[in-house]
Amino acid sequence: MAIIMKSKEAAEQVYATIRSQVEQMKQQGHRPHLATLLVEGDPASAYYARTKQKIAEKLGISFHLHTFNRHVSEAELLHLIGTLNDASHVHGIMLELPLPQHLSASVIKQSIAPYKDIDGITPDNKLATVTGDAGLYPATPQACIELLKHYGHSLAGKNVTLVGIGQTVGLPLFHMLQRENATVTACHAGTRDIAEHLNHADIAFVAVGCPDVITQDMVHPGLILVDAGINETLEGKIVGDAAPDVVEKVHAISPVPGGVGTLTTAILYKNLLKAIRLQHYSREVVYS
């Protein structure tokens, strides 16, 4: 049976550091503030927003949830984001996705000030993720790597197979893995035989967003697998991208839930404190 790489301990270590830093900031008369925008209509987004709010309260971070009905206009959202960009007491802005079809996610994401974009979704931060320059990188790819390191696994010199190169997780993770000096093979919809690439991998990451993409016959006993997929079954159960029986064959695997997702939330607040540092040391952060 595989080693189950749960993230609770890793997340708690991140939160402990954050609490300490927040306390120091409060003693200096400052309190971190995160503004989150939620357009009603997606129950999962509402659940995640409330979860983040509860965590913020435990960390001593000010959290303001701006909720809009599903018929909100794009202009109204852009106006609020502009106000939050200019507000000195607001240090981070997060947009809950997905958005209703009448709203352009691309336009709205681009309107967020890069130095307040704690989820790394603006063009400037996407570029910084590629180049390694100063910026705020996406939280989930960071969580994938940090979870692996928490369990003592180095990426340097390892053969790594990445299954899924989507804009949110896979593509930024690809660039981060290269900076870790891993030899990375990226598999996508055009890859003819994913199992062949997994067979040569020391470590694999899967971020497709579809259950059972990785099956037991595709893996080997020495493989370390990080599953970043989050899918809801017809029965309402949350599962990853790897089939349940994969755990019986690999060396180690991250669970879903309780793996990458748990650590991702912690990384978001770590990004918030990084955003504060960027704002403090430069009035106008240039990432490129």
Coordinates of C-alpha atoms in Angstrom, one line a residue:
M1 CA 0.0 0.0 0.0
A2 CA 1.3 3.5 -0.9
I3 CA 2.4 6.2 1.4
I4 CA -0.6 8.7 1.7
M5 CA 0.8 12.2 1.4
K6 CA -1.8 14.1 3.4
S7 CA -1.3 17.8 3.6
K8 CA -2.8 18.7 7.0
E9 CA 0.6 18.9 8.8
A10 CA 2.2 20.9 5.9
A11 CA -0.7 23.3 5.9
E12 CA -0.5 23.8 9.7
Q13 CA 3.1 24.6 9.4
V14 CA 2.3 27.3 6.8
Y15 CA -0.5 28.7 9.0
A16 CA 1.8 28.8 12.1
T17 CA 4.2 31.0 10.2
I18 CA 1.4 33.2 8.9
R19 CA -0.1 33.6 12.4
S20 CA 3.3 34.7 13.7
Q21 CA 3.8 37.2 10.9
V22 CA 0.3 38.6 11.2
E23 CA 0.8 39.1 14.9
Q24 CA 4.0 41.0 14.3
M25 CA 2.2 43.2 11.7
K26 CA -0.6 43.9 14.2
Q27 CA 2.0 45.1 16.8
Q28 CA 3.1 47.6 14.2
G29 CA -0.4 48.8 13.6
H30 CA -1.2 46.9 10.4
R31 CA -3.7 44.2 9.7
P32 CA -3.7 42.1 6.4
H33 CA -6.9 42.5 4.5
L34 CA -8.3 40.2 1.8
A35 CA -11.2 41.1 -0.4
T36 CA -13.0 38.3 -2.2
L37 CA -15.6 38.7 -5.0
L38 CA -18.3 36.1 -5.3
V39 CA -21.0 36.0 -7.9
E40 CA -23.8 33.8 -6.8
G41 CA -24.9 30.7 -8.7
D42 CA -22.1 28.2 -8.0
P43 CA -22.6 26.4 -4.7
A44 CA -19.0 25.1 -4.7
S45 CA -17.6 28.6 -5.0
A46 CA -19.8 29.9 -2.2
Y47 CA -18.6 27.0 0.0
Y48 CA -14.9 27.7 -0.7
A49 CA -15.4 31.4 -0.1
R50 CA -16.9 30.7 3.3
T51 CA -14.1 28.3 4.2
K52 CA -11.5 30.9 3.3
Q53 CA -13.3 33.4 5.5
K54 CA -13.3 31.1 8.5
I55 CA -9.6 30.4 8.1
A56 CA -8.8 34.2 7.7
E57 CA -10.6 34.8 11.1
K58 CA -8.4 32.1 12.7
L59 CA -5.3 33.7 11.3
G60 CA -6.2 37.2 12.4
I61 CA -6.7 38.4 8.8
S62 CA -9.4 40.8 7.9
F63 CA -11.7 39.3 5.2
H64 CA -14.4 41.0 3.3
L65 CA -16.7 38.9 1.1
H66 CA -18.3 41.0 -1.7
T67 CA -21.3 39.0 -2.9
F68 CA -23.2 39.8 -6.1
N69 CA -26.3 38.2 -7.6
R70 CA -25.8 36.2 -10.8
H71 CA -27.1 39.0 -13.0
V72 CA -24.5 41.5 -11.9
S73 CA -23.1 43.6 -14.8
E74 CA -19.4 43.4 -15.8
A75 CA -19.2 47.2 -15.3
E76 CA -20.2 46.8 -11.7
L77 CA -17.6 44.2 -11.0
L78 CA -14.9 46.3 -12.7
H79 CA -15.8 49.3 -10.7
L80 CA -15.5 47.5 -7.4
I81 CA -12.1 46.0 -8.5
G82 CA -10.9 49.5 -9.4
T83 CA -11.9 50.7 -6.0
L84 CA -10.2 47.8 -4.2
N85 CA -7.0 48.3 -6.3
D86 CA -6.8 51.9 -5.1
A87 CA -7.7 51.1 -1.4
S88 CA -4.5 51.1 0.7
H89 CA -6.0 49.0 3.4
V90 CA -6.8 46.2 0.9
H91 CA -3.8 44.0 0.4
G92 CA -5.2 41.1 -1.7
I93 CA -8.0 40.6 -4.1
M94 CA -9.5 37.2 -5.0
L95 CA -12.1 36.4 -7.7
E96 CA -14.1 33.2 -7.1
L97 CA -14.5 31.2 -10.3
P98 CA -16.4 30.2 -12.4
L99 CA -18.4 33.3 -13.4
P100 CA -21.8 33.4 -15.2
Q101 CA -21.5 33.2 -19.0
H102 CA -22.5 36.9 -19.6
L103 CA -19.3 38.0 -17.7
S104 CA -15.8 37.9 -19.3
A105 CA -13.5 36.2 -16.9
S106 CA -10.5 37.3 -18.9
V107 CA -11.5 41.0 -18.8
I108 CA -12.3 40.9 -15.1
K109 CA -9.1 39.0 -14.2
Q110 CA -7.0 41.4 -16.1
S111 CA -8.5 44.4 -14.2
I112 CA -7.0 43.2 -10.8
A113 CA -3.8 45.0 -9.8
P114 CA -1.0 42.4 -10.2
Y115 CA 0.5 43.2 -6.7
K116 CA -2.9 42.4 -5.1
D117 CA -3.6 39.3 -7.2
I118 CA -3.0 36.6 -4.6
D119 CA -4.2 33.8 -6.9
G120 CA -1.7 34.6 -9.7
I121 CA -4.3 35.0 -12.5
T122 CA -3.3 38.3 -14.0
P123 CA -1.2 38.4 -17.2
D124 CA 1.8 40.0 -15.3
N125 CA 1.8 37.2 -12.7
K126 CA 1.4 34.5 -15.3
L127 CA 4.5 35.9 -17.0
A128 CA 6.3 36.0 -13.7
T129 CA 5.5 32.4 -13.2
V130 CA 7.1 31.6 -16.5
T131 CA 10.2 33.7 -16.0
G132 CA 10.7 33.2 -12.3
D133 CA 10.7 37.0 -11.7
A134 CA 9.2 38.7 -8.7
G135 CA 5.4 38.2 -8.6
L136 CA 2.5 36.2 -7.1
Y137 CA 2.4 32.7 -8.4
P138 CA -0.7 30.5 -8.6
A139 CA -1.4 28.7 -5.3
T140 CA -2.3 25.2 -6.5
P141 CA 1.0 24.6 -8.4
Q142 CA 2.9 25.9 -5.4
A143 CA 1.0 23.5 -3.2
C144 CA 1.8 20.6 -5.5
I145 CA 5.6 21.2 -5.1
E146 CA 5.5 22.1 -1.4
L147 CA 3.5 18.9 -0.5
L148 CA 6.2 16.9 -2.3
K149 CA 9.0 18.6 -0.4
H150 CA 7.2 18.2 2.9
Y151 CA 7.5 14.5 2.4
G152 CA 11.2 14.8 1.7
H153 CA 11.1 14.3 -2.1
S154 CA 13.5 16.5 -4.1
L155 CA 12.7 17.3 -7.8
A156 CA 16.2 18.1 -8.9
G157 CA 17.4 15.7 -11.5
K158 CA 14.2 13.6 -11.3
N159 CA 12.2 12.5 -14.3
V160 CA 8.8 14.1 -13.9
T161 CA 5.7 13.4 -15.9
L162 CA 3.0 16.1 -15.9
V163 CA -0.4 15.0 -17.1
G164 CA -2.5 18.0 -18.0
I165 CA -1.2 21.5 -19.0
G166 CA -4.3 23.7 -18.4
Q167 CA -3.9 27.4 -17.7
T168 CA -4.8 27.2 -14.0
V169 CA -2.6 24.4 -12.7
G170 CA -0.7 22.4 -15.3
L171 CA 1.0 25.1 -17.4
P172 CA 2.3 27.2 -14.5
L173 CA 3.3 24.0 -12.7
F174 CA 5.3 23.0 -15.8
H175 CA 7.5 26.1 -15.5
M176 CA 7.9 25.9 -11.8
L177 CA 9.1 22.3 -12.1
Q178 CA 11.7 23.3 -14.6
R179 CA 13.0 25.9 -12.2
E180 CA 13.3 23.0 -9.6
N181 CA 15.7 21.4 -12.1
A182 CA 13.4 18.5 -12.9
T183 CA 13.4 16.9 -16.3
V184 CA 9.7 17.4 -17.3
T185 CA 7.6 15.6 -19.8
A186 CA 4.2 17.2 -20.4
C187 CA 1.3 15.0 -21.5
H188 CA -1.9 16.5 -23.0
A189 CA -4.9 15.6 -25.1
G190 CA -2.6 14.9 -28.1
T191 CA -0.3 12.5 -26.2
R192 CA -0.8 9.0 -27.6
D193 CA 0.4 6.9 -24.7
I194 CA 0.5 8.5 -21.3
A195 CA 1.4 5.2 -19.6
E196 CA 4.6 5.0 -21.6
H197 CA 5.7 8.4 -20.1
L198 CA 4.6 7.4 -16.6
N199 CA 6.6 4.2 -16.9
H200 CA 9.9 6.3 -17.0
A201 CA 8.8 8.8 -14.3
D202 CA 10.1 9.1 -10.8
I203 CA 7.4 11.6 -9.9
A204 CA 4.1 12.4 -11.7
F205 CA 1.6 15.2 -11.3
V206 CA -1.9 15.0 -12.7
A207 CA -4.1 18.0 -13.1
V208 CA -6.8 17.2 -15.8
G209 CA -10.1 17.6 -13.9
C210 CA -11.5 14.3 -14.9
P211 CA -11.8 11.1 -12.8
D212 CA -9.9 8.0 -13.6
V213 CA -7.4 9.6 -16.0
I214 CA -4.7 7.6 -14.3
T215 CA -5.5 4.0 -13.8
Q216 CA -3.6 1.2 -12.0
D217 CA -2.2 -0.4 -15.2
M218 CA -0.5 3.0 -16.1
V219 CA 1.6 3.3 -13.0
H220 CA 4.5 1.4 -11.4
P221 CA 5.6 0.6 -7.8
G222 CA 8.3 3.2 -7.6
L223 CA 6.1 6.1 -8.7
I224 CA 5.3 9.1 -6.5
L225 CA 2.0 10.7 -7.7
V226 CA 0.6 14.1 -6.8
D227 CA -3.1 14.3 -7.7
A228 CA -4.3 17.9 -8.2
G229 CA -7.6 16.9 -9.7
I230 CA -10.9 17.8 -7.9
N231 CA -14.0 16.2 -9.4
E232 CA -17.5 15.7 -8.0
T233 CA -19.2 12.3 -8.8
L234 CA -22.9 11.9 -9.5
E235 CA -23.2 10.7 -5.9
G236 CA -21.7 14.0 -4.7
K237 CA -18.3 12.5 -3.7
I238 CA -15.1 14.5 -4.3
V239 CA -12.5 12.5 -6.1
G240 CA -9.2 13.2 -7.8
D241 CA -7.9 12.4 -11.3
A242 CA -6.4 9.0 -10.3
A243 CA -8.6 5.9 -10.0
P244 CA -9.0 4.7 -6.4
D245 CA -7.1 1.5 -6.9
V246 CA -3.9 3.3 -8.1
V247 CA -3.1 3.6 -4.4
E248 CA -2.4 -0.1 -4.4
K249 CA 0.5 0.1 -6.8
V250 CA 2.4 3.4 -6.5
H251 CA 5.0 4.2 -3.9
A252 CA 3.3 7.3 -2.7
I253 CA 0.2 9.4 -3.6
S254 CA -1.6 12.5 -2.4
P255 CA -5.3 11.9 -1.4
V256 CA -8.3 13.8 -2.7
P257 CA -9.7 15.4 -0.6
G258 CA -7.0 16.1 2.0
G259 CA -4.1 16.6 -0.3
V260 CA -3.2 19.4 -2.6
G261 CA -6.4 21.3 -2.1
T262 CA -5.9 21.7 1.7
L263 CA -2.5 23.1 1.2
T264 CA -3.6 25.4 -1.6
T265 CA -5.7 27.4 0.8
A266 CA -2.7 27.9 3.1
I267 CA -0.6 29.0 0.1
L268 CA -3.2 31.7 -0.8
Y269 CA -2.7 33.3 2.6
K270 CA 1.1 32.9 2.2
N271 CA 0.7 34.8 -1.1
L272 CA -1.3 37.5 0.7
L273 CA 1.7 38.2 3.0
K274 CA 4.0 38.2 0.0
A275 CA 1.7 40.7 -1.7
I276 CA 2.1 43.0 1.3
R277 CA 5.8 42.8 1.1
L278 CA 5.7 43.6 -2.6
Q279 CA 3.5 46.6 -1.9
H280 CA 5.6 47.8 0.9
Y281 CA 8.9 47.8 -0.9
S282 CA 7.7 49.2 -4.2
R283 CA 4.9 51.6 -5.0
E284 CA 4.7 50.2 -8.5
V285 CA 5.7 46.6 -8.8
V286 CA 7.1 45.6 -12.2
Y287 CA 7.2 41.9 -12.8
S288 CA 8.7 41.7 -16.2

